[in-house]
GROMACS .gro file of C-alpha atoms in nm:
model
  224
    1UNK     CA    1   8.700 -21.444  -8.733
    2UNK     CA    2   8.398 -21.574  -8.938
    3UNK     CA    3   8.085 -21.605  -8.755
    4UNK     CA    4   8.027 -22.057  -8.699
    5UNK     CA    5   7.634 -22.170  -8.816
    6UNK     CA    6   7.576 -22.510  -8.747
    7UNK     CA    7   7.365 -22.715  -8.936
    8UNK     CA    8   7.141 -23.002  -8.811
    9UNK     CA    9   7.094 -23.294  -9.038
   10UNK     CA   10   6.870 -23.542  -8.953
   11UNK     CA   11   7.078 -23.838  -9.138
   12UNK     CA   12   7.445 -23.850  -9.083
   13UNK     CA   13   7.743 -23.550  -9.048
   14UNK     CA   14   7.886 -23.838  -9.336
   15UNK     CA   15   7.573 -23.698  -9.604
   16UNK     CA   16   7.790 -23.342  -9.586
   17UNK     CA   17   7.855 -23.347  -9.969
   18UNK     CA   18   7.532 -23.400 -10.038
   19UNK     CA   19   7.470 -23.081  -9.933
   20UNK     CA   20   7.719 -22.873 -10.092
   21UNK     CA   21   7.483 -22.708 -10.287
   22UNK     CA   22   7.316 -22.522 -10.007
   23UNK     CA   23   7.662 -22.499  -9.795
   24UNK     CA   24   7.814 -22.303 -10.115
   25UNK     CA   25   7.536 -22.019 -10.034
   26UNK     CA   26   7.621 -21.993  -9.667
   27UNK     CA   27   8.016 -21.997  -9.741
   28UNK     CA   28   8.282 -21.880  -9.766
   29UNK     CA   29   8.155 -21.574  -9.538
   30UNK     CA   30   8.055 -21.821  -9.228
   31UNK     CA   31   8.231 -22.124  -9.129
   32UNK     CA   32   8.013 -22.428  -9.188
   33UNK     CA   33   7.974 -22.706  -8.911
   34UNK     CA   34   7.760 -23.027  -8.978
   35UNK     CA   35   7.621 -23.258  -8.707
   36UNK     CA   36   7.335 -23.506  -8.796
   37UNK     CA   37   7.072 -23.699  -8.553
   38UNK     CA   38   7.208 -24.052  -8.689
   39UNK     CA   39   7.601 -23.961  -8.620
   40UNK     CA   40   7.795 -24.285  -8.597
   41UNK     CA   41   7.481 -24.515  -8.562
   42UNK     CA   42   7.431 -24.827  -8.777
   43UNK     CA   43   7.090 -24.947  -8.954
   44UNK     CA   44   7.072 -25.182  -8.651
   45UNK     CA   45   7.099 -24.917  -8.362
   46UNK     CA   46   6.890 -24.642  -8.582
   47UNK     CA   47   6.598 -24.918  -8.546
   48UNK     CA   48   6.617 -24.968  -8.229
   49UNK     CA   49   6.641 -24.565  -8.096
   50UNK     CA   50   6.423 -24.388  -8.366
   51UNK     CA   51   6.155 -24.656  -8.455
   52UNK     CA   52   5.780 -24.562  -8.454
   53UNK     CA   53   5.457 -24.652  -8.411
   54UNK     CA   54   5.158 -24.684  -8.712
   55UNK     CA   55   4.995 -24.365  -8.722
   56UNK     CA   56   5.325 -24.196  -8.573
   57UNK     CA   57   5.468 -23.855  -8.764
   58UNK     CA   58   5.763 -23.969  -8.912
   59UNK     CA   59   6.089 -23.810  -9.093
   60UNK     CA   60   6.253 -23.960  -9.414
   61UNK     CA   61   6.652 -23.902  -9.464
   62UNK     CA   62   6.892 -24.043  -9.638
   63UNK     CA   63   7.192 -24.254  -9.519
   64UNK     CA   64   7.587 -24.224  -9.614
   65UNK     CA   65   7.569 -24.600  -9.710
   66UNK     CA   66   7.299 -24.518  -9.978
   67UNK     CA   67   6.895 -24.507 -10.002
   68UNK     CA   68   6.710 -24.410  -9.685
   69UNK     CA   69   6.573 -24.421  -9.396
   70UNK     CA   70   6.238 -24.378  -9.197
   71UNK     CA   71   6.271 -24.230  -8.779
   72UNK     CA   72   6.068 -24.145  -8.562
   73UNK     CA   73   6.000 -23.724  -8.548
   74UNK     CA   74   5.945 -23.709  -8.196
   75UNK     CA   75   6.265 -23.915  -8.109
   76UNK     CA   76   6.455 -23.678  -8.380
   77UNK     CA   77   6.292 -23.354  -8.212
   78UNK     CA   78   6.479 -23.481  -7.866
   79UNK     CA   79   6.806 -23.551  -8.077
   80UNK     CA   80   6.758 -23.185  -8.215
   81UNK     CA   81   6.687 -23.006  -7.909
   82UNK     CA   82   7.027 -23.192  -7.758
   83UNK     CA   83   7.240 -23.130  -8.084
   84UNK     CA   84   7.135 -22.759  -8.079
   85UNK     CA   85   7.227 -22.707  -7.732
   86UNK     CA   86   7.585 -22.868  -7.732
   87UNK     CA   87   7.649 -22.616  -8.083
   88UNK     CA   88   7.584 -22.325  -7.833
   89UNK     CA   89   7.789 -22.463  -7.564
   90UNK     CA   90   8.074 -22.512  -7.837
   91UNK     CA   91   8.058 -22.149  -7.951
   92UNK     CA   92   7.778 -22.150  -8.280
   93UNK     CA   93   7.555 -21.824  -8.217
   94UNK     CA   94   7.343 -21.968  -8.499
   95UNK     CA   95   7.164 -22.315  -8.537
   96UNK     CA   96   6.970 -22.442  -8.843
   97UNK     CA   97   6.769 -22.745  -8.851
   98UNK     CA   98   6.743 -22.912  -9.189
   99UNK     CA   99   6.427 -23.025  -9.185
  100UNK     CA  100   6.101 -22.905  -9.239
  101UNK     CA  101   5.907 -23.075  -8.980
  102UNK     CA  102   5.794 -22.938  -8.646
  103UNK     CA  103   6.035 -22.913  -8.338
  104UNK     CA  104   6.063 -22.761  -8.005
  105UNK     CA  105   6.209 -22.453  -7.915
  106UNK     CA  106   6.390 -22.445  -7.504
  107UNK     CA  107   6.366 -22.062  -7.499
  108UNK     CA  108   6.731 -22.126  -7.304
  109UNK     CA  109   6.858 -22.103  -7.647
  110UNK     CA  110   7.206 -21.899  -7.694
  111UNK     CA  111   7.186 -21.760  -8.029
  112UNK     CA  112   6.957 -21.828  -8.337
  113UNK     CA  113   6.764 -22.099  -8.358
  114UNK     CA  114   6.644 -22.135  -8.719
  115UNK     CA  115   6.343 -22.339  -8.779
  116UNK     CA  116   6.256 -22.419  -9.139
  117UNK     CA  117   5.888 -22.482  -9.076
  118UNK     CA  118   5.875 -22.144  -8.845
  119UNK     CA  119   6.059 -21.940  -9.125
  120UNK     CA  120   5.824 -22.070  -9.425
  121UNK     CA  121   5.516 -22.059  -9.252
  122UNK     CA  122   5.561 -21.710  -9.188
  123UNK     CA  123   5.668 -21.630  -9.540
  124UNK     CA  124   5.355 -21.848  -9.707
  125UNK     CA  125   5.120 -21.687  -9.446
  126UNK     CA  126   5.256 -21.320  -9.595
  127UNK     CA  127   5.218 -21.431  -9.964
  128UNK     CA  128   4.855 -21.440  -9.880
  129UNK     CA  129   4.790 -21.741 -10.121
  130UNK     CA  130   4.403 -21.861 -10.101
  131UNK     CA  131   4.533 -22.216 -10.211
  132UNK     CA  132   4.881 -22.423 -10.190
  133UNK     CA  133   5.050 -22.651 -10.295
  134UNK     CA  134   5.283 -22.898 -10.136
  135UNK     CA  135   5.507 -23.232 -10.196
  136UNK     CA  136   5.580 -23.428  -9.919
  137UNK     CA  137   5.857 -23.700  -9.919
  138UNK     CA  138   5.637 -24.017  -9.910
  139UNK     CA  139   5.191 -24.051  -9.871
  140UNK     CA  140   5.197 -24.188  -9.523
  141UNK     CA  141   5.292 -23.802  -9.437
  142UNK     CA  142   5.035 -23.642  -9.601
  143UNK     CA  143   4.767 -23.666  -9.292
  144UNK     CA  144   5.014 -23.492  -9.029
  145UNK     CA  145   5.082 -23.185  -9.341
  146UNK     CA  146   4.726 -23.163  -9.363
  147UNK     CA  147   4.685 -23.063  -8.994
  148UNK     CA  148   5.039 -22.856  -8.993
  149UNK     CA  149   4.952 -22.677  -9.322
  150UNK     CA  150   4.525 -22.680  -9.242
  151UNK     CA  151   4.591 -22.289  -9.226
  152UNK     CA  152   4.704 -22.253  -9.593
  153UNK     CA  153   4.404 -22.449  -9.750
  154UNK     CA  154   4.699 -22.695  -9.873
  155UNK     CA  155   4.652 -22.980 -10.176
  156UNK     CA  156   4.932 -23.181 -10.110
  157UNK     CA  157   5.083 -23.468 -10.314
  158UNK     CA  158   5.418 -23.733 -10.220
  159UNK     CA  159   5.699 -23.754 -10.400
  160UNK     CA  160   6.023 -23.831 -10.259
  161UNK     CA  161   6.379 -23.631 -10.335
  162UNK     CA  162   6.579 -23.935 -10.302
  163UNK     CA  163   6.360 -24.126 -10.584
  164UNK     CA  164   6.358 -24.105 -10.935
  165UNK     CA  165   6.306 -23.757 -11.131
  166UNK     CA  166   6.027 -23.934 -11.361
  167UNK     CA  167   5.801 -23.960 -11.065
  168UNK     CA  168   5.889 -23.598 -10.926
  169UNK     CA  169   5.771 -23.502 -11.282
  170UNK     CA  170   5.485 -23.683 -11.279
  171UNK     CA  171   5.345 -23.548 -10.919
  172UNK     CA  172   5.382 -23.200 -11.033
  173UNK     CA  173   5.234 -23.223 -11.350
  174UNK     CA  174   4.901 -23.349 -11.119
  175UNK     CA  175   4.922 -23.012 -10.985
  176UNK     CA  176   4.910 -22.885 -11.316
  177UNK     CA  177   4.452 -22.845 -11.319
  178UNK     CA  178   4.479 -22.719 -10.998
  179UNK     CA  179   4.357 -22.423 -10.828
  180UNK     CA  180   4.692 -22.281 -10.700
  181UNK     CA  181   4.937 -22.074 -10.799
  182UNK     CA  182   5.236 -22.176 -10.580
  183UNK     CA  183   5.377 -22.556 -10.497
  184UNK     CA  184   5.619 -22.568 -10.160
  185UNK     CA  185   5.866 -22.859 -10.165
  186UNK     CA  186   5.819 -22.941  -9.862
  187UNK     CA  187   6.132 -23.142  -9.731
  188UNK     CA  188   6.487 -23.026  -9.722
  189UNK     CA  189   6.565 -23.252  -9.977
  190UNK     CA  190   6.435 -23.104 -10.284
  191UNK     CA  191   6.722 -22.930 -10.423
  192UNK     CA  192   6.686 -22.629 -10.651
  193UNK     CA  193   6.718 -22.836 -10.984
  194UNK     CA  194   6.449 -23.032 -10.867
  195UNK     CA  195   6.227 -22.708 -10.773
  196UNK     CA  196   6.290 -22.589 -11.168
  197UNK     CA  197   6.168 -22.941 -11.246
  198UNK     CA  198   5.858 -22.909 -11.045
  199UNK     CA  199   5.769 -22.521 -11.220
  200UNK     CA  200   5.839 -22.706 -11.573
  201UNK     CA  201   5.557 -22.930 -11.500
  202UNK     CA  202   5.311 -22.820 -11.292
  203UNK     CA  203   5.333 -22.490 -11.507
  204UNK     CA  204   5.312 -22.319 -11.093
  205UNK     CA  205   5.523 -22.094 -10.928
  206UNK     CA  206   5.739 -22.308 -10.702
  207UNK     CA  207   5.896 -22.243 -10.338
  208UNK     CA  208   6.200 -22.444 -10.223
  209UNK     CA  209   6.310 -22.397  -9.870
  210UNK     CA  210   6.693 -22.537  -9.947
  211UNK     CA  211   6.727 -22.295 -10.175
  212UNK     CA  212   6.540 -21.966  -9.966
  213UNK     CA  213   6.659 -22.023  -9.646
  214UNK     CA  214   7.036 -21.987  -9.723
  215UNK     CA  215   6.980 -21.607  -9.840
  216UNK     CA  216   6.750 -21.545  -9.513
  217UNK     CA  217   7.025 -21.622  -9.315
  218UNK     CA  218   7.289 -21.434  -9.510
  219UNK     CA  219   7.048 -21.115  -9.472
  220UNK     CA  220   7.011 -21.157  -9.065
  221UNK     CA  221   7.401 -21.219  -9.003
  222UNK     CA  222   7.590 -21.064  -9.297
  223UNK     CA  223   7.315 -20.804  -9.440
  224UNK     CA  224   7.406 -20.953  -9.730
   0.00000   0.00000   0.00000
């Protein structure tokens, strides 16, 4: 029987296609299961359970009815934390949150509880880079990445994956008289196309976590 990993979305279980690109690097050797933070709610109720404050860290997703939507990060760490522990009950030894924002860990965990922001800091921090690079969805998230990141000496610029390509293309070429040498998408939503897009223009080596994560967990649960 092939091992279950489920994946957290913060959006909708709906947005699954959307994500066959990473999916295809997890299957067909583990069986797939997709639960999302905004399962079954409508713009109305998503208002009224995951709004925020001014000055509030925040999480941008998109929705299955099209363009997206802004929630609160605490109220989506809860919704994690709950989602993740009902995937154990159901029989997943191995959770991944797709998100790159920061979220609690229980310890009462029953399996693997994968962590994008956990797994990538720990990769950027062994790269040894003096200076990087980032691209956040949208500028109002650029002060809470400063403190996550402050570690990394990060430069970090907003541009969203669920806007147009031209202004993806023009946010890395910024980065292009910079003094780094590696750019981190940094939101689950930059796809691999757009992480070639971002290298063609900044003229930087670039890190996307959709596309690195995948192979990480092939390596801890198939050796593969």
């Amino acid at each position: 029987m092939k091992e279950t990993i489920t994946l957290i979305a913060m959006g909708s279980r709906e947005n699954r296609p959307n994500w066959n690109d990473l999916i295809s690097l997890l299957e067909p050797e583990l069986a797939v299961e997709m639960v999302g933070v905004l399962d079954g709610l409508s713009e109305a109720q998503i208002e009224e359970r995951f709004s925020f404050s001014p000055g509030e860290s925040y999480i941008v997703t998109e929705m299955p009815w099209g363009g997206t939507v802004h929630i609160s990060e605490e109220k989506a760490r809860a919704a994690v934390s709950r989602l993740a522990a009902e995937a154990f009950a159901g029989g997943s030894r191995t959770v991944l949150v797709l998100c790159t924002g920061e979220f609690d860990r229980s310890g009462d965990e029953k399996g693997l509880f994968l962590l994008p922001e956990d797994l990538m800091f720990g990769i950027l921090q062994g790269l040894r880079q003096k200076k990087l690079g980032f691209i956040v969805p949208e500028p109002g998230q650029i002060p809470s990445s400063l403190k996550q990141y402050e570690a990394l000496n990060p430069i970090i610029r907003a541009s969203s994956p669920y806007g147009s390509m031209e202004d993806l293309a023009r946010t890395a070429e910024t980065f292009r008289s910079e003094d780094v040498e590696l750019i981190v998408t940094d939101c689950m939503g930059f796809t691999a196309q757009m992480g070639r897009m971002v290298a063609e223009h900044s003229g930087k080596q670039v890190l996307v976590p959709r596309l690195v994560l995948p192979k990480i967990i092939k390596a801890l649960l198939l050796q593969q």
